[in-house]
Amino acid sequence: MEQSIKVESMFDGRSHHGSFRQHLWHRWKWWLVARSFVCVALVVIGAYMAIHYSGKGKKFADFISVAFILMGSVGFIRPMIWQMWNERKLRKHPAYGTKICYTFDQEEIIMDGESGKVVVPWCALTEVVETKTGLLLYQNTKDYLWIPGYDFEVGEMGEVVRLHRVD
């Protein structure tokens, strides 16, 4: 590739909504599936126990059924809470609400915006992942940059992933 890829992206809540879900799915796919199965099982068992033992004077069974339903429900809500915390963290970033111009070339990524200019060599990124809705650029296993897919032309996200692999 001779030419660099240039992408302009808005860094705001609209463009980053759902990026945390993509990150979770990429990093913790099997854990999320297993946890969902356990949560559904807890809610079903709790509901069965509530229907079967309710009103029969068995306080322990009533307590267990409510506890199972509560634990299963909280298990489903937890990723949503994490996403809210992540979006809150993004709103505190100095570049939030501004447009950032990304330039991807053979040696580095240049990020230029109102809050400053940063040059990042490909070796500083641990992983670059193309998803259905955007591009995840991992600095480590937890911290990532997100560029929504609608900011790229067709095929550019795959080319960016190849640039990282070449390095």
PDB file of C-alpha atoms in Angstrom:
ATOM      1  CA  MET A   1       0.000   0.000   0.000  1.00  0.00           C
ATOM      2  CA  GLU A   2       1.530   3.250  -1.130  1.00  0.00           C
ATOM      3  CA  GLN A   3      -1.092   5.703   0.091  1.00  0.00           C
ATOM      4  CA  SER A   4      -2.111   6.237   3.653  1.00  0.00           C
ATOM      5  CA  ILE A   5      -5.699   5.825   4.830  1.00  0.00           C
ATOM      6  CA  LYS A   6      -7.302   8.996   6.204  1.00  0.00           C
ATOM      7  CA  VAL A   7     -10.389   8.840   8.393  1.00  0.00           C
ATOM      8  CA  GLU A   8     -12.218  11.692  10.108  1.00  0.00           C
ATOM      9  CA  SER A   9     -14.255  10.645  13.110  1.00  0.00           C
ATOM     10  CA  MET A  10     -16.315  12.451  15.707  1.00  0.00           C
ATOM     11  CA  PHE A  11     -15.362  11.526  19.278  1.00  0.00           C
ATOM     12  CA  ASP A  12     -18.702  11.744  21.055  1.00  0.00           C
ATOM     13  CA  GLY A  13     -21.375   9.651  22.711  1.00  0.00           C
ATOM     14  CA  ARG A  14     -23.242   8.898  19.494  1.00  0.00           C
ATOM     15  CA  SER A  15     -20.199   7.495  17.722  1.00  0.00           C
ATOM     16  CA  HIS A  16     -18.982   5.516  20.729  1.00  0.00           C
ATOM     17  CA  HIS A  17     -22.299   4.125  21.948  1.00  0.00           C
ATOM     18  CA  GLY A  18     -22.056   0.352  21.675  1.00  0.00           C
ATOM     19  CA  SER A  19     -18.268   0.261  21.394  1.00  0.00           C
ATOM     20  CA  PHE A  20     -17.959  -1.177  24.890  1.00  0.00           C
ATOM     21  CA  ARG A  21     -20.337  -3.989  23.933  1.00  0.00           C
ATOM     22  CA  GLN A  22     -18.110  -4.777  20.936  1.00  0.00           C
ATOM     23  CA  HIS A  23     -15.066  -4.766  23.216  1.00  0.00           C
ATOM     24  CA  LEU A  24     -16.762  -7.098  25.716  1.00  0.00           C
ATOM     25  CA  TRP A  25     -17.890  -9.457  22.984  1.00  0.00           C
ATOM     26  CA  HIS A  26     -14.381  -9.583  21.488  1.00  0.00           C
ATOM     27  CA  ARG A  27     -12.558 -10.070  24.799  1.00  0.00           C
ATOM     28  CA  TRP A  28     -15.043 -12.134  26.845  1.00  0.00           C
ATOM     29  CA  LYS A  29     -17.311 -13.909  24.323  1.00  0.00           C
ATOM     30  CA  TRP A  30     -17.406 -17.336  26.003  1.00  0.00           C
ATOM     31  CA  TRP A  31     -17.611 -15.877  29.491  1.00  0.00           C
ATOM     32  CA  LEU A  32     -20.607 -13.743  28.435  1.00  0.00           C
ATOM     33  CA  VAL A  33     -22.352 -16.772  26.935  1.00  0.00           C
ATOM     34  CA  ALA A  34     -21.716 -18.879  30.055  1.00  0.00           C
ATOM     35  CA  ARG A  35     -22.821 -16.072  32.370  1.00  0.00           C
ATOM     36  CA  SER A  36     -26.002 -15.536  30.345  1.00  0.00           C
ATOM     37  CA  PHE A  37     -26.807 -19.234  30.603  1.00  0.00           C
ATOM     38  CA  VAL A  38     -26.279 -19.181  34.378  1.00  0.00           C
ATOM     39  CA  CYS A  39     -28.407 -16.026  34.751  1.00  0.00           C
ATOM     40  CA  VAL A  40     -31.290 -17.524  32.775  1.00  0.00           C
ATOM     41  CA  ALA A  41     -31.031 -20.726  34.815  1.00  0.00           C
ATOM     42  CA  LEU A  42     -31.105 -18.773  38.097  1.00  0.00           C
ATOM     43  CA  VAL A  43     -34.177 -16.790  37.056  1.00  0.00           C
ATOM     44  CA  VAL A  44     -36.010 -19.910  35.823  1.00  0.00           C
ATOM     45  CA  ILE A  45     -35.192 -21.948  38.942  1.00  0.00           C
ATOM     46  CA  GLY A  46     -36.141 -19.013  41.165  1.00  0.00           C
ATOM     47  CA  ALA A  47     -39.436 -18.528  39.334  1.00  0.00           C
ATOM     48  CA  TYR A  48     -40.206 -22.244  39.531  1.00  0.00           C
ATOM     49  CA  MET A  49     -39.482 -22.275  43.264  1.00  0.00           C
ATOM     50  CA  ALA A  50     -41.602 -19.139  43.793  1.00  0.00           C
ATOM     51  CA  ILE A  51     -44.549 -20.693  41.956  1.00  0.00           C
ATOM     52  CA  HIS A  52     -44.170 -24.110  43.542  1.00  0.00           C
ATOM     53  CA  TYR A  53     -43.459 -23.136  47.170  1.00  0.00           C
ATOM     54  CA  SER A  54     -45.145 -19.725  47.482  1.00  0.00           C
ATOM     55  CA  GLY A  55     -47.717 -19.446  50.267  1.00  0.00           C
ATOM     56  CA  LYS A  56     -46.877 -22.792  51.883  1.00  0.00           C
ATOM     57  CA  GLY A  57     -45.116 -21.305  54.885  1.00  0.00           C
ATOM     58  CA  LYS A  58     -41.602 -22.315  53.828  1.00  0.00           C
ATOM     59  CA  LYS A  59     -39.687 -19.109  54.461  1.00  0.00           C
ATOM     60  CA  PHE A  60     -36.328 -20.530  53.384  1.00  0.00           C
ATOM     61  CA  ALA A  61     -37.752 -21.623  50.015  1.00  0.00           C
ATOM     62  CA  ASP A  62     -39.321 -18.182  49.551  1.00  0.00           C
ATOM     63  CA  PHE A  63     -35.994 -16.524  50.384  1.00  0.00           C
ATOM     64  CA  ILE A  64     -34.040 -18.780  48.004  1.00  0.00           C
ATOM     65  CA  SER A  65     -36.466 -18.213  45.132  1.00  0.00           C
ATOM     66  CA  VAL A  66     -36.244 -14.428  45.502  1.00  0.00           C
ATOM     67  CA  ALA A  67     -32.439 -14.623  45.861  1.00  0.00           C
ATOM     68  CA  PHE A  68     -32.115 -16.711  42.668  1.00  0.00           C
ATOM     69  CA  ILE A  69     -34.280 -14.296  40.683  1.00  0.00           C
ATOM     70  CA  LEU A  70     -32.323 -11.334  42.034  1.00  0.00           C
ATOM     71  CA  MET A  71     -28.897 -12.877  41.297  1.00  0.00           C
ATOM     72  CA  GLY A  72     -29.944 -13.815  37.750  1.00  0.00           C
ATOM     73  CA  SER A  73     -31.299 -10.330  37.079  1.00  0.00           C
ATOM     74  CA  VAL A  74     -28.210  -8.567  38.436  1.00  0.00           C
ATOM     75  CA  GLY A  75     -26.025 -10.787  36.252  1.00  0.00           C
ATOM     76  CA  PHE A  76     -27.797  -9.431  33.168  1.00  0.00           C
ATOM     77  CA  ILE A  77     -27.614  -5.817  34.328  1.00  0.00           C
ATOM     78  CA  ARG A  78     -23.883  -5.825  35.154  1.00  0.00           C
ATOM     79  CA  PRO A  79     -22.571  -5.323  31.572  1.00  0.00           C
ATOM     80  CA  MET A  80     -24.983  -2.406  31.131  1.00  0.00           C
ATOM     81  CA  ILE A  81     -23.591  -0.759  34.251  1.00  0.00           C
ATOM     82  CA  TRP A  82     -20.042  -1.265  32.964  1.00  0.00           C
ATOM     83  CA  GLN A  83     -21.061   0.363  29.672  1.00  0.00           C
ATOM     84  CA  MET A  84     -22.507   3.374  31.512  1.00  0.00           C
ATOM     85  CA  TRP A  85     -19.254   3.760  33.480  1.00  0.00           C
ATOM     86  CA  ASN A  86     -17.230   3.513  30.265  1.00  0.00           C
ATOM     87  CA  GLU A  87     -19.331   6.193  28.558  1.00  0.00           C
ATOM     88  CA  ARG A  88     -19.000   8.406  31.625  1.00  0.00           C
ATOM     89  CA  LYS A  89     -15.214   7.982  31.467  1.00  0.00           C
ATOM     90  CA  LEU A  90     -15.263   8.988  27.780  1.00  0.00           C
ATOM     91  CA  ARG A  91     -17.182  12.199  28.536  1.00  0.00           C
ATOM     92  CA  LYS A  92     -14.335  13.289  30.817  1.00  0.00           C
ATOM     93  CA  HIS A  93     -11.736  12.984  28.028  1.00  0.00           C
ATOM     94  CA  PRO A  94     -10.366  16.338  26.759  1.00  0.00           C
ATOM     95  CA  ALA A  95     -11.032  15.411  23.120  1.00  0.00           C
ATOM     96  CA  TYR A  96     -14.677  14.506  23.760  1.00  0.00           C
ATOM     97  CA  GLY A  97     -17.051  16.289  21.413  1.00  0.00           C
ATOM     98  CA  THR A  98     -14.388  17.060  18.799  1.00  0.00           C
ATOM     99  CA  LYS A  99     -13.476  15.687  15.396  1.00  0.00           C
ATOM    100  CA  ILE A 100     -10.294  13.617  15.142  1.00  0.00           C
ATOM    101  CA  CYS A 101      -8.432  12.921  11.919  1.00  0.00           C
ATOM    102  CA  TYR A 102      -6.723   9.516  11.832  1.00  0.00           C
ATOM    103  CA  THR A 103      -3.991   8.838   9.290  1.00  0.00           C
ATOM    104  CA  PHE A 104      -2.919   5.201   8.979  1.00  0.00           C
ATOM    105  CA  ASP A 105       0.306   4.505   7.103  1.00  0.00           C
ATOM    106  CA  GLN A 106       2.973   1.778   7.050  1.00  0.00           C
ATOM    107  CA  GLU A 107       4.885   2.885  10.156  1.00  0.00           C
ATOM    108  CA  GLU A 108       2.397   4.662  12.394  1.00  0.00           C
ATOM    109  CA  ILE A 109      -0.996   6.138  13.138  1.00  0.00           C
ATOM    110  CA  ILE A 110      -1.289   9.911  13.334  1.00  0.00           C
ATOM    111  CA  MET A 111      -4.213  11.201  15.392  1.00  0.00           C
ATOM    112  CA  ASP A 112      -4.824  14.913  14.982  1.00  0.00           C
ATOM    113  CA  GLY A 113      -7.573  16.894  16.692  1.00  0.00           C
ATOM    114  CA  GLU A 114      -8.352  20.032  18.637  1.00  0.00           C
ATOM    115  CA  SER A 115      -6.819  18.598  21.818  1.00  0.00           C
ATOM    116  CA  GLY A 116      -3.491  17.853  20.118  1.00  0.00           C
ATOM    117  CA  LYS A 117      -1.599  15.606  17.757  1.00  0.00           C
ATOM    118  CA  VAL A 118      -0.356  12.131  18.654  1.00  0.00           C
ATOM    119  CA  VAL A 119       1.838   9.791  16.635  1.00  0.00           C
ATOM    120  CA  VAL A 120       1.474   6.129  17.609  1.00  0.00           C
ATOM    121  CA  PRO A 121       3.741   3.461  16.093  1.00  0.00           C
ATOM    122  CA  TRP A 122       2.031   0.179  15.201  1.00  0.00           C
ATOM    123  CA  CYS A 123       4.164  -1.672  17.751  1.00  0.00           C
ATOM    124  CA  ALA A 124       2.447   0.307  20.547  1.00  0.00           C
ATOM    125  CA  LEU A 125      -0.839  -1.445  19.751  1.00  0.00           C
ATOM    126  CA  THR A 126      -1.320  -4.998  20.981  1.00  0.00           C
ATOM    127  CA  GLU A 127      -4.222  -5.794  18.665  1.00  0.00           C
ATOM    128  CA  VAL A 128      -6.373  -4.266  15.926  1.00  0.00           C
ATOM    129  CA  VAL A 129      -9.815  -5.837  15.485  1.00  0.00           C
ATOM    130  CA  GLU A 130     -12.371  -5.244  12.747  1.00  0.00           C
ATOM    131  CA  THR A 131     -15.956  -5.708  13.977  1.00  0.00           C
ATOM    132  CA  LYS A 132     -19.268  -5.370  12.163  1.00  0.00           C
ATOM    133  CA  THR A 133     -19.756  -1.833  13.450  1.00  0.00           C
ATOM    134  CA  GLY A 134     -16.243  -0.427  13.783  1.00  0.00           C
ATOM    135  CA  LEU A 135     -12.560  -0.819  14.507  1.00  0.00           C
ATOM    136  CA  LEU A 136     -11.041  -1.597  17.915  1.00  0.00           C
ATOM    137  CA  LEU A 137      -7.421  -0.506  18.423  1.00  0.00           C
ATOM    138  CA  TYR A 138      -6.087  -2.077  21.632  1.00  0.00           C
ATOM    139  CA  GLN A 139      -3.345  -0.376  23.643  1.00  0.00           C
ATOM    140  CA  ASN A 140      -3.496  -3.272  26.127  1.00  0.00           C
ATOM    141  CA  THR A 141      -6.143  -5.845  27.042  1.00  0.00           C
ATOM    142  CA  LYS A 142      -8.474  -3.291  28.665  1.00  0.00           C
ATOM    143  CA  ASP A 143      -7.811   0.048  26.959  1.00  0.00           C
ATOM    144  CA  TYR A 144      -8.897   0.532  23.385  1.00  0.00           C
ATOM    145  CA  LEU A 145      -9.615   3.215  20.822  1.00  0.00           C
ATOM    146  CA  TRP A 146     -12.833   2.957  18.827  1.00  0.00           C
ATOM    147  CA  ILE A 147     -13.474   4.241  15.338  1.00  0.00           C
ATOM    148  CA  PRO A 148     -17.011   3.623  14.053  1.00  0.00           C
ATOM    149  CA  GLY A 149     -17.330   1.684  10.815  1.00  0.00           C
ATOM    150  CA  TYR A 150     -19.417   4.348   9.061  1.00  0.00           C
ATOM    151  CA  ASP A 151     -16.356   6.635   9.046  1.00  0.00           C
ATOM    152  CA  PHE A 152     -14.434   4.197   6.814  1.00  0.00           C
ATOM    153  CA  GLU A 153     -14.788   3.546   3.122  1.00  0.00           C
ATOM    154  CA  VAL A 154     -15.500  -0.036   2.054  1.00  0.00           C
ATOM    155  CA  GLY A 155     -12.478  -2.278   2.704  1.00  0.00           C
ATOM    156  CA  GLU A 156     -10.460   0.291   4.653  1.00  0.00           C
ATOM    157  CA  MET A 157     -10.946  -1.350   8.058  1.00  0.00           C
ATOM    158  CA  GLY A 158      -9.516  -4.617   6.737  1.00  0.00           C
ATOM    159  CA  GLU A 159      -6.573  -2.722   5.269  1.00  0.00           C
ATOM    160  CA  VAL A 160      -5.870  -1.091   8.656  1.00  0.00           C
ATOM    161  CA  VAL A 161      -5.890  -4.534  10.298  1.00  0.00           C
ATOM    162  CA  ARG A 162      -3.394  -5.741   7.654  1.00  0.00           C
ATOM    163  CA  LEU A 163      -1.163  -2.729   8.334  1.00  0.00           C
ATOM    164  CA  HIS A 164      -0.942  -3.726  11.990  1.00  0.00           C
ATOM    165  CA  ARG A 165      -0.163  -7.355  11.108  1.00  0.00           C
ATOM    166  CA  VAL A 166       2.609  -6.341   8.718  1.00  0.00           C
ATOM    167  CA  ASP A 167       4.418  -4.543  11.530  1.00  0.00           C
TER     168      ASP A 167
END
